[in-house]
Coordinates of C-alpha atoms and ligand atoms in Angstrom, one line a residue:
M1 CA 42.3 -45.8 54.6
P2 CA 41.7 -47.4 51.2
T3 CA 41.5 -44.8 48.4
A4 CA 38.1 -44.1 46.8
A5 CA 37.0 -46.5 44.1
P6 CA 37.4 -45.1 40.6
Y7 CA 34.2 -43.6 39.2
L8 CA 32.0 -46.2 37.4
Q9 CA 30.2 -44.7 34.4
D10 CA 26.6 -44.1 35.5
P11 CA 24.1 -44.8 32.7
H12 CA 21.9 -42.0 34.1
S13 CA 24.4 -39.2 33.9
F14 CA 26.1 -37.3 31.1
A15 CA 28.9 -36.2 33.5
Q16 CA 32.5 -37.5 33.0
P17 CA 33.8 -37.1 36.5
N18 CA 36.9 -39.1 35.6
L19 CA 37.9 -36.1 33.5
V20 CA 36.7 -33.1 35.5
R21 CA 34.9 -33.6 38.8
V22 CA 33.0 -31.2 41.0
T23 CA 34.1 -31.0 44.7
H24 CA 32.2 -28.1 46.3
L25 CA 29.1 -26.1 45.5
R26 CA 28.2 -22.6 46.5
L27 CA 24.6 -22.0 45.8
D28 CA 22.7 -18.7 45.9
L29 CA 19.0 -19.2 45.4
A30 CA 16.0 -16.9 45.4
V31 CA 12.6 -18.6 45.8
N32 CA 9.8 -17.0 43.8
F33 CA 6.5 -18.4 44.9
T34 CA 4.5 -16.2 42.4
A35 CA 6.3 -17.4 39.3
R36 CA 7.1 -20.8 40.9
I37 CA 10.7 -20.7 39.9
L38 CA 14.1 -20.6 41.6
T39 CA 16.7 -18.2 40.3
G40 CA 20.2 -19.2 41.1
L41 CA 23.9 -18.8 40.9
A42 CA 25.8 -22.0 41.3
T43 CA 29.6 -22.0 41.7
W44 CA 31.3 -25.3 41.4
Q45 CA 34.8 -26.0 42.6
L46 CA 36.5 -28.4 40.3
D47 CA 39.1 -31.2 40.5
N48 CA 40.7 -30.9 37.1
T49 CA 44.2 -32.2 37.8
A50 CA 44.6 -33.6 34.2
G51 CA 43.9 -30.1 32.7
H52 CA 40.9 -30.8 30.6
T53 CA 39.0 -28.1 28.8
E54 CA 35.4 -29.0 29.3
L55 CA 33.2 -29.6 32.3
I56 CA 30.1 -31.7 31.7
L57 CA 27.1 -31.3 34.0
D58 CA 23.5 -32.7 33.9
A59 CA 20.6 -30.3 33.4
R60 CA 16.9 -30.9 32.8
S61 CA 14.3 -28.3 32.1
L62 CA 16.7 -25.6 33.4
E63 CA 17.3 -22.2 31.8
I64 CA 21.0 -21.6 31.7
E65 CA 21.5 -17.9 31.4
A66 CA 25.3 -17.5 31.5
T67 CA 28.5 -19.3 32.5
Y68 CA 31.7 -17.9 33.9
L69 CA 35.2 -19.1 34.8
G70 CA 36.1 -18.7 38.4
E71 CA 33.9 -17.8 41.4
T72 CA 32.5 -14.5 40.1
E73 CA 30.6 -13.3 37.1
A74 CA 33.7 -11.4 35.8
E75 CA 34.9 -13.7 33.0
S76 CA 32.2 -15.3 30.9
T77 CA 32.8 -18.6 29.1
A78 CA 30.9 -20.5 26.4
F79 CA 28.4 -23.2 27.3
Q80 CA 26.3 -25.6 25.2
L81 CA 23.3 -27.6 26.1
S82 CA 23.1 -30.8 24.1
A83 CA 20.6 -30.7 21.2
E84 CA 19.3 -34.0 22.4
N85 CA 16.9 -33.5 25.3
D86 CA 16.0 -36.8 26.8
P87 CA 12.7 -36.8 28.7
V88 CA 14.3 -38.6 31.6
L89 CA 18.0 -37.7 31.5
G90 CA 17.6 -34.2 30.2
Q91 CA 20.6 -32.5 28.6
A92 CA 24.4 -32.5 28.9
L93 CA 25.6 -29.0 29.8
R94 CA 29.1 -28.5 28.5
I95 CA 31.0 -25.6 29.8
A96 CA 34.3 -24.5 28.2
I97 CA 37.1 -24.3 30.8
R98 CA 40.9 -23.8 30.7
P99 CA 43.3 -26.5 31.9
D100 CA 44.0 -24.4 35.0
T101 CA 40.3 -23.6 35.7
R102 CA 39.4 -24.4 39.3
A103 CA 35.9 -23.1 39.5
V104 CA 32.9 -22.3 37.2
T105 CA 29.9 -20.1 38.0
I106 CA 26.5 -20.7 36.4
R107 CA 23.6 -18.2 36.4
Y108 CA 20.3 -20.1 35.8
R109 CA 16.7 -20.4 36.7
T110 CA 14.4 -23.4 37.1
T111 CA 11.2 -23.7 35.0
P112 CA 7.7 -24.7 36.1
E113 CA 8.5 -28.2 34.7
A114 CA 11.2 -28.8 37.3
A115 CA 10.3 -32.3 38.3
A116 CA 12.0 -32.2 41.7
L117 CA 10.0 -29.3 43.0
Q118 CA 6.5 -29.3 44.4
W119 CA 5.0 -25.9 44.9
L120 CA 2.0 -26.0 47.1
S121 CA -0.7 -23.4 47.4
P122 CA -1.8 -22.4 50.9
E123 CA -4.8 -24.7 50.7
Q124 CA -2.5 -27.7 50.3
T125 CA -0.9 -27.1 53.7
A126 CA -2.1 -27.7 57.2
G127 CA -2.2 -24.0 58.1
R128 CA -3.9 -22.9 54.8
Q129 CA -2.3 -19.5 55.0
H130 CA 1.1 -19.8 53.4
P131 CA 2.5 -21.5 50.3
F132 CA 5.1 -24.3 50.7
L133 CA 7.9 -25.7 48.5
F134 CA 9.8 -28.9 48.8
T135 CA 12.3 -30.8 46.6
Q136 CA 12.6 -34.5 46.0
S137 CA 16.0 -35.1 44.2
Q138 CA 16.3 -38.9 44.4
A139 CA 16.9 -40.6 42.0
I140 CA 17.9 -38.2 39.2
L141 CA 15.8 -35.1 39.7
A142 CA 18.5 -32.9 41.3
R143 CA 19.4 -31.8 37.8
T144 CA 16.0 -30.2 37.5
W145 CA 16.8 -27.6 40.1
I146 CA 20.7 -27.5 40.2
P147 CA 23.0 -28.0 37.2
C148 CA 25.2 -30.8 38.7
Q149 CA 27.1 -34.0 38.1
D150 CA 23.9 -35.9 39.0
S151 CA 25.3 -39.3 39.8
P152 CA 25.5 -41.0 43.2
G153 CA 29.1 -41.7 42.5
V154 CA 30.1 -38.0 42.7
R155 CA 30.2 -36.3 46.1
F156 CA 30.7 -32.7 47.1
T157 CA 30.4 -30.4 50.1
Y158 CA 28.1 -27.3 49.8
E159 CA 27.2 -24.0 51.2
A160 CA 24.0 -22.1 50.2
R161 CA 22.3 -18.8 50.7
V162 CA 18.5 -18.9 50.1
A163 CA 16.2 -15.9 50.0
V164 CA 12.5 -16.6 50.8
P165 CA 9.4 -14.6 51.6
A166 CA 9.9 -13.0 55.1
D167 CA 7.4 -15.2 57.0
L168 CA 8.7 -18.5 55.8
L169 CA 11.5 -20.7 57.1
A170 CA 14.0 -22.4 54.7
L171 CA 15.6 -25.7 55.5
M172 CA 18.2 -27.8 53.6
S173 CA 20.1 -31.1 53.9
A174 CA 22.7 -29.2 55.9
G175 CA 23.1 -27.3 59.1
N176 CA 19.7 -25.7 59.7
P177 CA 18.2 -22.6 61.3
Q178 CA 15.8 -23.2 64.2
V179 CA 14.1 -19.8 64.1
L180 CA 12.7 -17.5 61.5
D181 CA 14.9 -14.8 60.0
R182 CA 12.9 -11.5 59.6
A183 CA 14.5 -10.7 56.3
G184 CA 14.0 -14.3 54.9
H185 CA 17.7 -14.9 54.4
Y186 CA 19.1 -18.2 55.3
E187 CA 22.6 -19.7 55.1
F188 CA 23.5 -23.3 55.1
R189 CA 26.7 -25.4 55.2
M190 CA 27.1 -29.1 54.6
E191 CA 30.7 -30.0 55.4
Q192 CA 30.4 -33.7 54.8
P193 CA 30.6 -34.6 51.1
I194 CA 27.2 -35.9 49.7
P195 CA 25.9 -37.0 46.3
S196 CA 23.5 -34.8 44.4
Y197 CA 20.4 -36.9 45.1
L198 CA 20.7 -35.8 48.7
M199 CA 20.4 -32.1 47.9
A200 CA 17.2 -30.9 49.4
L201 CA 15.3 -27.7 50.2
A202 CA 12.0 -27.0 51.9
V203 CA 10.4 -23.6 52.4
G204 CA 7.2 -23.1 54.5
R205 CA 5.6 -21.7 57.6
L206 CA 7.6 -24.1 59.9
D207 CA 8.4 -24.2 63.6
F208 CA 11.0 -26.3 65.4
S209 CA 10.6 -28.5 68.4
S210 CA 13.7 -30.0 70.2
L211 CA 13.6 -33.7 71.1
S212 CA 17.1 -34.0 72.5
G213 CA 20.4 -32.3 72.4
R214 CA 21.0 -33.4 68.8
T215 CA 17.5 -34.3 67.5
G216 CA 14.3 -32.4 66.8
V217 CA 11.4 -32.0 64.5
Y218 CA 10.2 -29.2 62.1
A219 CA 6.6 -29.0 61.1
E220 CA 3.8 -26.5 60.4
P221 CA 2.6 -25.1 63.8
E222 CA -0.7 -27.0 63.4
T223 CA 1.2 -30.4 63.0
L224 CA 4.1 -29.8 65.4
P225 CA 2.5 -31.0 68.7
A226 CA 1.4 -34.3 67.1
A227 CA 4.8 -34.7 65.5
T228 CA 6.6 -34.0 68.8
S229 CA 4.8 -36.7 70.6
E230 CA 4.9 -39.2 67.8
F231 CA 8.7 -39.0 67.5
G232 CA 9.4 -39.0 71.2
D233 CA 11.8 -41.9 70.8
L234 CA 14.0 -40.3 68.2
E235 CA 17.1 -39.9 70.4
N236 CA 16.7 -43.5 71.5
M237 CA 16.7 -44.6 67.9
V238 CA 19.9 -42.7 67.1
A239 CA 21.5 -44.1 70.2
A240 CA 20.4 -47.7 69.2
A241 CA 21.7 -47.2 65.7
E242 CA 25.1 -46.0 67.0
E243 CA 25.4 -48.9 69.3
L244 CA 24.8 -51.2 66.4
Y245 CA 27.0 -49.8 63.6
G246 CA 29.1 -47.0 64.9
P247 CA 28.9 -43.2 65.4
Y248 CA 26.4 -41.0 63.7
R249 CA 28.6 -38.9 61.4
W250 CA 26.3 -36.0 60.5
E251 CA 26.1 -34.0 63.8
R252 CA 22.3 -33.2 64.2
Y253 CA 19.5 -35.5 63.2
D254 CA 16.2 -33.7 62.6
L255 CA 12.9 -34.5 60.9
L256 CA 10.8 -32.4 58.7
V257 CA 7.1 -33.3 58.5
L258 CA 5.8 -32.3 55.1
P259 CA 2.3 -31.7 53.9
P260 CA 0.5 -34.9 52.9
S261 CA 1.2 -34.6 49.2
F262 CA 4.8 -35.7 49.8
P263 CA 5.2 -38.6 47.4
F264 CA 7.2 -40.9 49.6
G265 CA 7.0 -42.1 53.2
G266 CA 10.4 -40.7 53.9
M267 CA 13.5 -39.3 52.2
E268 CA 16.9 -39.6 54.0
N269 CA 18.1 -36.0 53.3
P270 CA 21.2 -35.7 55.4
R271 CA 20.7 -34.2 58.8
L272 CA 17.0 -33.6 57.9
T273 CA 14.9 -36.5 57.0
F274 CA 11.8 -35.5 55.1
V275 CA 8.7 -37.4 56.2
T276 CA 5.1 -37.9 55.3
P277 CA 2.5 -36.8 57.9
T278 CA 0.6 -40.1 57.3
I279 CA 2.7 -41.7 60.0
L280 CA 1.3 -39.4 62.6
T281 CA -1.1 -42.0 64.0
G282 CA -1.0 -40.9 67.7
D283 CA 0.3 -44.3 68.9
R284 CA 3.8 -44.3 67.5
S285 CA 3.0 -47.4 65.5
L286 CA 4.5 -46.4 62.2
T287 CA 7.9 -45.1 63.4
S288 CA 9.8 -47.9 61.8
L289 CA 9.8 -45.5 58.8
I290 CA 11.9 -43.1 60.9
A291 CA 14.3 -45.9 61.8
H292 CA 14.6 -46.6 58.1
E293 CA 15.5 -43.1 57.1
L294 CA 17.8 -42.8 60.1
A295 CA 19.6 -46.0 59.1
H296 CA 20.3 -44.4 55.7
S297 CA 22.7 -42.1 57.6
W298 CA 25.0 -45.1 57.4
S299 CA 23.7 -47.2 54.5
G300 CA 23.3 -44.8 51.6
N301 CA 24.5 -41.5 52.9
L302 CA 27.9 -42.7 54.3
V303 CA 28.3 -45.6 51.9
T304 CA 26.4 -44.8 48.7
N305 CA 25.3 -46.9 45.8
A306 CA 27.6 -46.1 43.0
T307 CA 24.8 -46.1 40.4
W308 CA 21.1 -46.8 40.5
N309 CA 21.8 -50.4 39.4
D310 CA 23.3 -50.9 42.9
F311 CA 20.3 -49.5 44.7
W312 CA 20.0 -52.6 46.8
L313 CA 23.2 -51.6 48.6
N314 CA 21.3 -48.6 49.8
E315 CA 17.9 -50.0 50.5
G316 CA 18.6 -53.7 51.4
F317 CA 21.1 -52.7 54.1
T318 CA 18.8 -50.0 55.3
V319 CA 15.8 -52.3 55.8
Y320 CA 18.0 -54.8 57.7
F321 CA 19.4 -52.0 59.8
E322 CA 15.9 -50.5 60.4
R323 CA 14.6 -53.8 61.8
R324 CA 17.6 -54.2 64.0
I325 CA 16.9 -50.7 65.5
M326 CA 13.3 -51.6 66.0
E327 CA 14.2 -54.9 67.6
K328 CA 16.6 -53.1 70.0
L329 CA 13.9 -50.6 71.0
Y330 CA 10.7 -52.6 71.0
G331 CA 11.8 -56.3 71.0
K332 CA 12.0 -59.2 68.7
P333 CA 8.3 -59.9 68.5
Y334 CA 7.8 -56.4 67.2
A335 CA 10.6 -56.5 64.6
D336 CA 9.3 -60.0 63.5
M337 CA 6.0 -58.4 62.4
L338 CA 7.9 -56.0 60.2
Q339 CA 9.9 -58.8 58.8
V340 CA 6.8 -60.9 57.9
L341 CA 5.0 -57.9 56.4
G342 CA 8.1 -57.1 54.3
H343 CA 8.3 -60.7 53.2
S344 CA 4.7 -60.7 52.0
A345 CA 5.4 -57.5 50.1
L346 CA 8.4 -59.2 48.5
L347 CA 6.3 -62.2 47.4
H348 CA 3.7 -59.8 46.1
T349 CA 6.3 -57.8 44.0
M350 CA 7.9 -61.0 42.8
G351 CA 4.5 -62.2 41.6
E352 CA 3.8 -59.0 39.8
L353 CA 7.2 -58.9 38.1
G354 CA 7.1 -62.5 37.1
A355 CA 9.3 -65.5 38.3
G356 CA 12.1 -65.1 35.8
S357 CA 12.2 -61.3 35.6
P358 CA 15.6 -59.7 35.6
D359 CA 14.1 -56.9 37.6
T360 CA 14.0 -59.3 40.5
H361 CA 17.8 -59.6 40.5
L362 CA 19.5 -57.5 43.2
H363 CA 21.9 -56.1 40.7
L364 CA 19.7 -54.2 38.3
D365 CA 20.2 -53.1 34.7
L366 CA 18.3 -49.8 34.4
A367 CA 20.2 -48.4 31.5
G368 CA 17.8 -46.7 29.0
R369 CA 15.0 -46.6 31.6
D370 CA 13.9 -44.1 34.2
P371 CA 15.5 -45.4 37.4
D372 CA 12.3 -44.4 39.1
E373 CA 10.5 -47.2 37.3
G374 CA 13.1 -49.9 38.2
L375 CA 13.3 -49.1 41.8
N376 CA 10.9 -51.4 43.5
E377 CA 10.4 -53.5 46.6
I378 CA 13.1 -56.0 45.4
A379 CA 16.0 -53.9 46.4
Y380 CA 14.5 -53.4 49.9
E381 CA 13.2 -56.8 50.8
K382 CA 15.3 -59.2 48.8
G383 CA 18.3 -57.1 49.9
D384 CA 17.3 -57.4 53.5
Y385 CA 16.6 -61.1 53.0
L386 CA 20.1 -61.7 51.8
L387 CA 21.5 -60.1 54.9
L388 CA 19.1 -62.1 57.1
T389 CA 20.3 -65.3 55.4
L390 CA 23.9 -64.3 56.0
E391 CA 23.0 -63.6 59.6
R392 CA 21.7 -67.1 60.1
L393 CA 24.8 -68.6 58.5
V394 CA 27.5 -66.7 60.3
G395 CA 25.7 -65.5 63.4
R396 CA 24.8 -62.0 64.5
A397 CA 28.1 -61.2 66.1
R398 CA 30.2 -61.8 63.0
L399 CA 27.7 -60.1 60.7
D400 CA 27.5 -57.0 62.9
T401 CA 31.3 -56.8 63.0
F402 CA 31.3 -57.1 59.2
I403 CA 28.7 -54.4 58.7
K404 CA 30.2 -52.0 61.2
E405 CA 33.6 -52.2 59.4
Y406 CA 32.0 -52.0 56.0
F407 CA 30.5 -48.6 57.0
A408 CA 33.7 -47.4 58.7
R409 CA 36.0 -48.3 55.9
H410 CA 33.9 -46.9 53.1
S411 CA 32.5 -43.8 54.7
F412 CA 31.9 -40.9 52.3
Q413 CA 32.5 -43.2 49.4
S414 CA 30.4 -45.0 46.8
M415 CA 30.1 -48.8 46.4
D416 CA 29.1 -50.8 43.4
T417 CA 27.8 -54.4 43.6
A418 CA 31.0 -56.1 42.2
S419 CA 33.2 -54.2 44.7
F420 CA 30.9 -55.2 47.5
V421 CA 31.0 -58.9 46.5
T422 CA 34.8 -58.7 46.5
Y423 CA 34.8 -57.1 49.9
L424 CA 32.3 -59.6 51.3
R425 CA 34.3 -62.5 50.1
R426 CA 37.5 -61.2 51.5
E427 CA 36.2 -60.2 54.9
L428 CA 33.7 -63.0 55.5
L429 CA 32.9 -65.7 53.0
D430 CA 36.4 -66.8 52.2
Q431 CA 37.2 -67.5 55.8
E432 CA 35.0 -70.6 55.9
P433 CA 35.0 -73.3 53.2
G434 CA 31.6 -73.8 51.6
L435 CA 30.1 -70.6 53.1
E436 CA 29.5 -68.9 49.8
D437 CA 27.9 -72.0 48.3
R438 CA 25.5 -72.2 51.3
L439 CA 24.7 -68.6 50.9
Q440 CA 24.3 -68.9 47.1
L441 CA 25.6 -65.4 46.8
D442 CA 25.4 -65.3 43.0
A443 CA 21.8 -66.5 42.9
W444 CA 20.9 -63.6 45.2
I445 CA 22.6 -61.0 43.2
N446 CA 22.4 -62.1 39.6
G447 CA 19.4 -64.4 39.7
P448 CA 15.7 -64.0 39.8
G449 CA 13.3 -64.9 42.7
I450 CA 14.4 -66.0 46.1
P451 CA 17.2 -68.5 46.3
A452 CA 16.4 -71.8 48.0
G453 CA 17.9 -72.0 51.5
A454 CA 16.6 -68.6 52.5
P455 CA 15.4 -69.0 56.1
P456 CA 11.6 -69.0 56.9
V457 CA 10.3 -65.9 58.6
S458 CA 7.5 -65.9 61.2
S459 CA 5.9 -63.7 63.9
E460 CA 4.4 -64.9 67.1
R461 CA 2.2 -61.8 67.4
F462 CA 0.8 -62.5 63.9
A463 CA 0.0 -66.1 65.0
A464 CA -2.7 -64.4 67.2
V465 CA -4.0 -62.5 64.2
E466 CA -4.2 -65.6 62.2
A467 CA -6.1 -67.4 64.9
A468 CA -8.6 -64.5 65.0
L469 CA -9.0 -64.7 61.2
Q470 CA -9.6 -68.4 61.5
Q471 CA -12.2 -68.0 64.2
W472 CA -14.0 -65.5 62.1
Q473 CA -14.1 -67.7 59.1
Q474 CA -15.4 -70.5 61.2
G475 CA -18.4 -68.4 62.3
T476 CA -17.4 -66.4 65.4
P477 CA -18.9 -62.9 64.9
A478 CA -16.3 -60.2 64.3
R479 CA -17.4 -58.4 67.5
E480 CA -16.7 -61.5 69.6
L481 CA -13.2 -62.1 68.3
T482 CA -10.5 -62.1 70.9
L483 CA -8.1 -59.3 69.9
A484 CA -5.5 -58.0 72.2
D485 CA -4.3 -54.4 71.9
W486 CA -3.3 -54.6 68.2
S487 CA -0.9 -52.3 66.5
S488 CA -1.2 -51.0 62.9
H489 CA 0.9 -54.0 61.8
E490 CA -1.5 -56.5 63.3
W491 CA -4.5 -54.8 61.7
V492 CA -2.7 -54.7 58.3
H493 CA -1.9 -58.4 58.6
F494 CA -5.5 -59.1 59.5
L495 CA -6.8 -57.2 56.5
Q496 CA -4.3 -58.9 54.2
G497 CA -5.3 -62.3 55.5
L498 CA -9.0 -61.9 54.8
P499 CA -10.3 -64.1 52.0
A500 CA -10.4 -62.5 48.5
D501 CA -14.2 -62.9 48.0
L502 CA -15.8 -61.0 50.9
S503 CA -19.5 -60.4 50.7
L504 CA -21.1 -57.0 51.3
A505 CA -22.6 -58.4 54.5
Q506 CA -19.2 -59.5 55.7
L507 CA -17.6 -56.1 55.0
Q508 CA -20.4 -54.4 56.9
E509 CA -19.9 -56.8 59.8
L510 CA -16.1 -56.1 59.9
D511 CA -16.6 -52.4 59.5
D512 CA -19.3 -52.3 62.3
A513 CA -16.9 -54.2 64.6
F514 CA -13.6 -52.4 63.8
T515 CA -14.6 -49.1 62.2
F516 CA -12.0 -49.5 59.3
T517 CA -13.7 -47.0 57.1
S518 CA -13.3 -44.2 59.6
S519 CA -9.8 -45.1 60.5
T520 CA -7.3 -42.3 60.5
N521 CA -4.4 -44.7 60.0
A522 CA -3.3 -44.6 56.3
E523 CA -1.8 -48.1 56.4
I524 CA -5.0 -49.6 57.6
L525 CA -7.1 -47.6 55.1
T526 CA -4.8 -48.7 52.3
A527 CA -5.3 -52.4 53.2
W528 CA -9.1 -51.9 53.8
F529 CA -10.2 -49.8 50.8
P530 CA -9.2 -52.4 48.1
R531 CA -11.3 -55.1 50.0
A532 CA -14.2 -52.7 50.1
L533 CA -13.9 -51.7 46.4
A534 CA -13.7 -55.3 45.3
A535 CA -17.0 -56.0 47.0
G536 CA -18.7 -52.8 45.9
Y537 CA -19.0 -51.7 49.6
E538 CA -20.2 -48.1 49.1
P539 CA -19.6 -46.5 52.5
V540 CA -15.9 -46.2 51.6
N541 CA -16.6 -44.0 48.6
G542 CA -16.5 -40.7 50.4
P543 CA -13.4 -41.5 52.6
L544 CA -11.6 -43.0 49.6
R545 CA -12.1 -39.8 47.6
Q546 CA -11.0 -37.8 50.7
F547 CA -7.9 -39.9 50.9
L548 CA -6.9 -39.8 47.3
T549 CA -7.3 -36.0 47.0
R550 CA -5.3 -35.3 50.2
V551 CA -2.5 -37.9 50.3
G552 CA 0.2 -38.0 47.6
R553 CA 2.3 -40.9 48.9
R554 CA 2.8 -43.2 46.0
K555 CA 3.0 -46.4 48.0
F556 CA -0.6 -45.9 49.1
L557 CA -1.9 -44.5 45.9
V558 CA -0.7 -47.4 43.7
P559 CA -2.8 -50.2 45.4
L560 CA -5.8 -47.9 45.7
Y561 CA -5.9 -46.8 42.0
K562 CA -5.2 -50.4 41.0
A563 CA -8.1 -51.6 43.1
L564 CA -10.3 -49.0 41.6
L565 CA -9.3 -49.9 38.1
A566 CA -10.2 -53.5 38.8
T567 CA -13.8 -52.7 39.6
P568 CA -16.5 -52.9 36.9
D569 CA -16.9 -49.2 36.3
G570 CA -13.4 -48.6 37.6
H571 CA -11.7 -46.9 34.7
A572 CA -14.1 -44.0 34.5
R573 CA -14.2 -43.7 38.3
A574 CA -10.4 -43.8 38.6
R575 CA -9.9 -41.2 35.9
Q576 CA -12.4 -38.9 37.4
L577 CA -10.9 -39.2 40.9
Y578 CA -7.4 -38.9 39.5
A579 CA -8.4 -35.7 37.6
E580 CA -9.6 -34.2 40.8
A581 CA -6.6 -35.3 42.9
R582 CA -3.8 -34.8 40.4
P583 CA -3.2 -31.1 41.2
N584 CA -2.1 -32.2 44.7
Y585 CA 0.4 -34.8 43.5
H586 CA 4.2 -34.4 43.1
S587 CA 5.6 -35.1 39.6
V588 CA 7.0 -38.5 40.7
A589 CA 3.4 -39.5 41.5
T590 CA 1.8 -38.0 38.4
S591 CA 4.4 -39.7 36.2
T592 CA 3.3 -43.0 37.6
F593 CA -0.5 -42.4 37.5
D594 CA -0.6 -40.6 34.1
V595 CA 0.4 -44.0 32.8
L596 CA -1.5 -46.3 35.2
V597 CA -4.8 -44.4 35.2
G598 CA -4.5 -42.0 32.2
R599 CA -5.2 -38.3 32.0
Ligands
BES601 N1 15.3 -43.3 49.6 C1 14.0 -43.8 49.7 C2 13.0 -43.1 48.9 C3 13.3 -43.1 47.4 C4 13.7 -44.2 46.8 C5 13.0 -41.9 46.7 C6 14.0 -44.2 45.4 C7 13.3 -41.9 45.3 C8 13.8 -43.0 44.7 C9 13.5 -43.8 51.2 O1 14.5 -44.2 52.1 C10 12.5 -44.9 51.3 O2 12.8 -46.0 51.1 N2 11.3 -44.6 51.7 C11 10.2 -45.5 51.9 C12 10.0 -45.8 53.3 C13 10.6 -47.1 53.8 C14 10.1 -47.3 55.3 C15 10.5 -48.3 53.0 C16 8.9 -44.9 51.4 O3 8.9 -43.7 51.1 O4 7.9 -45.6 51.4
ZN602 ZN1 15.2 -46.2 52.0

C-alpha cells in the first residue's frame, strides 16, 4: 500500500494538519428545536507526533464556550477565535495544547446563522405534525455546526451521541438506528475515516423500510410507500456498482428522503445518501440520481478530492460511473439519453461561462471565492467527457481495470489533480506512444472548453423525439404525433428541442396534448415553465408559484428564476415570489437567490 499523499494546503481551510491533525471525533449533541440550536461537546483525538503547541480548527458562526485538554472537561485550556471573521471561511479557532496532548474537548453551541442547518417547521414537512432538521456540509459548511479541520484532505473516524425530542428519529452518516428510541437518545459510529464535508445529521418523524439485506430507505411515513417502490432497484444498483469497480466498503447503503426544501438532488453522505423527494415520480425514471450518489461511495467517499479545486475528481468520475451503472441495469440506449442530456448541459454551461473562461478548466482555482460558486456543471460533465474520451481511446476493458485499481489503491485517501495525472500517465498513458497526445490531457485539465477530438455523443431513443419535434414543426398536430412510451428524459429532450419563439397558441396546443402544466414530474416542469414564461402563457402561473414555494432544489430554481427575470415584468414578479418562497429555502439556495433575484 502506498502511503497517504502529504496534505496539500487547502485555500478554504485555516487548519494546518501538517502540524497537528485530527484523527477521531467524539460528538455529543443536543438538538433544540425551540431555540433552533445544537449544543455540543466535541472531543478530537490528535496526531501531534512533532509535539506542536497549537491546534487550528475551522469555525463559522459557532459559539465556543470552553476548551479543554484531554477527553474530559477537567483541565481547561486557552482558545482564541481569529479577529478576522470571513463571511465564507469563518474563523480560525486556535486551541493551546501541550507537545504531549493527544486530545482536546470543546464545549460549543451553534447559532441560528449556522449555514449547514435547515430547521423546518411542521408545515414544511409531509406529515405537518413534527419539525425536521437536516444538515448539508459540503462544501465548507461542516464548520458551521462542528469545530473541525474542514478540508476534504483531512479524514477522521467518529462516534456520536445525539439527544432529540422523544418522537423523532436521528440519523447520521454512520451506522444508523432503524427504530425510534423512546427517550430520544441515539448513538452512532463511523469506523471508516471520512472528511468533514461528509458529516451529516437529520432529525425528523422518520420510518424505515428495508429493500434488501444491506439497503433500505428512510422517509416520513407519508412518503415511505412511494419511496419504497421508487427505489426497488437499489440492491441491483449496488451489485452493479460492485461488479464494475470493486466491493462496497461502507457496510449498509440506505437512502433518506428529505422534505422538498432540500437544496440538492442528492448528497452522498456515507452509508446514508440524502435525497430530494422530487425524484419520486412513480415510474422510477429519475433514479440515475441514486446511481450517482451511490457511485460516490467509491469516487469521492473512498478516493476524495484533496481540495475543492480538484472537485472534478469527485464529480467527473461519479457521473461516468453513474452512467455505467445505469447502462448495466437498463441498457445502452437508456444510458445514452443521460449522456446526451449531460452533454447539452455542458454546452449550456460553457456558453454561460464564456469560451475562454478558466472556470471551464477541470482543475479550478477557487482561492478567495466561495467554493459553492465555482462548483458547476463543468466538473461533472467535462470530467465525465474526459473519461469517455479515454474509454474510446483505450477500450472499456483497460479503462475499467485502471479505474478499479485507482479506487483500490487510494481508498480512504485524498487525491489532487497533479497526483492523478502522474498516476494516469504511469498506469495507462505512458504504455502507448502518442496516447497522451491523442487524449490531449493537458487541454482537458488546464484548458477551457472541450478539446477537439472528444467523441460525438448520440442517442437512438432521442432520434425518435427529434423526429416527433420535426413532424410537429412541419404541421402535424401535437395530438397526432407518434410518441412511444416516453420516459422523463425523452420529454425533457422534447421540451429542450422546441423552438425558442413559441406562440401562445402553440403552447396551448402542446399543453392540451401533453398536460405539461399539471405534470408532477419536476424535471418536466423545469423544462416547461421557462417556455411558458417566455410566451406569457398564464395557465402556468399558479403551478409555478406552487412549485417555487414548495421545492428548494437549486438546480430547478435557478432556471426558473432566470426565466422569470427575463420576462417583461419579471423582476417585480420574481422578487415577490422569492419573498414568499424564501422561508422554505436552505441557506445554500438563499445565498444564490439573494444575489440573483434580490431581497
Ligand atoms: N455532492 C453533490 C452535491 C454537492 C456538490 C453539494 C457541491 C455541495 C457542493 C452530489 O453528489 C450531486 O452531485 N448532486 C446532484 C445530483 C447529480 C445527479 C448530478 C444534484 O444535487 O443535483
Ligand atoms: Zn455528485
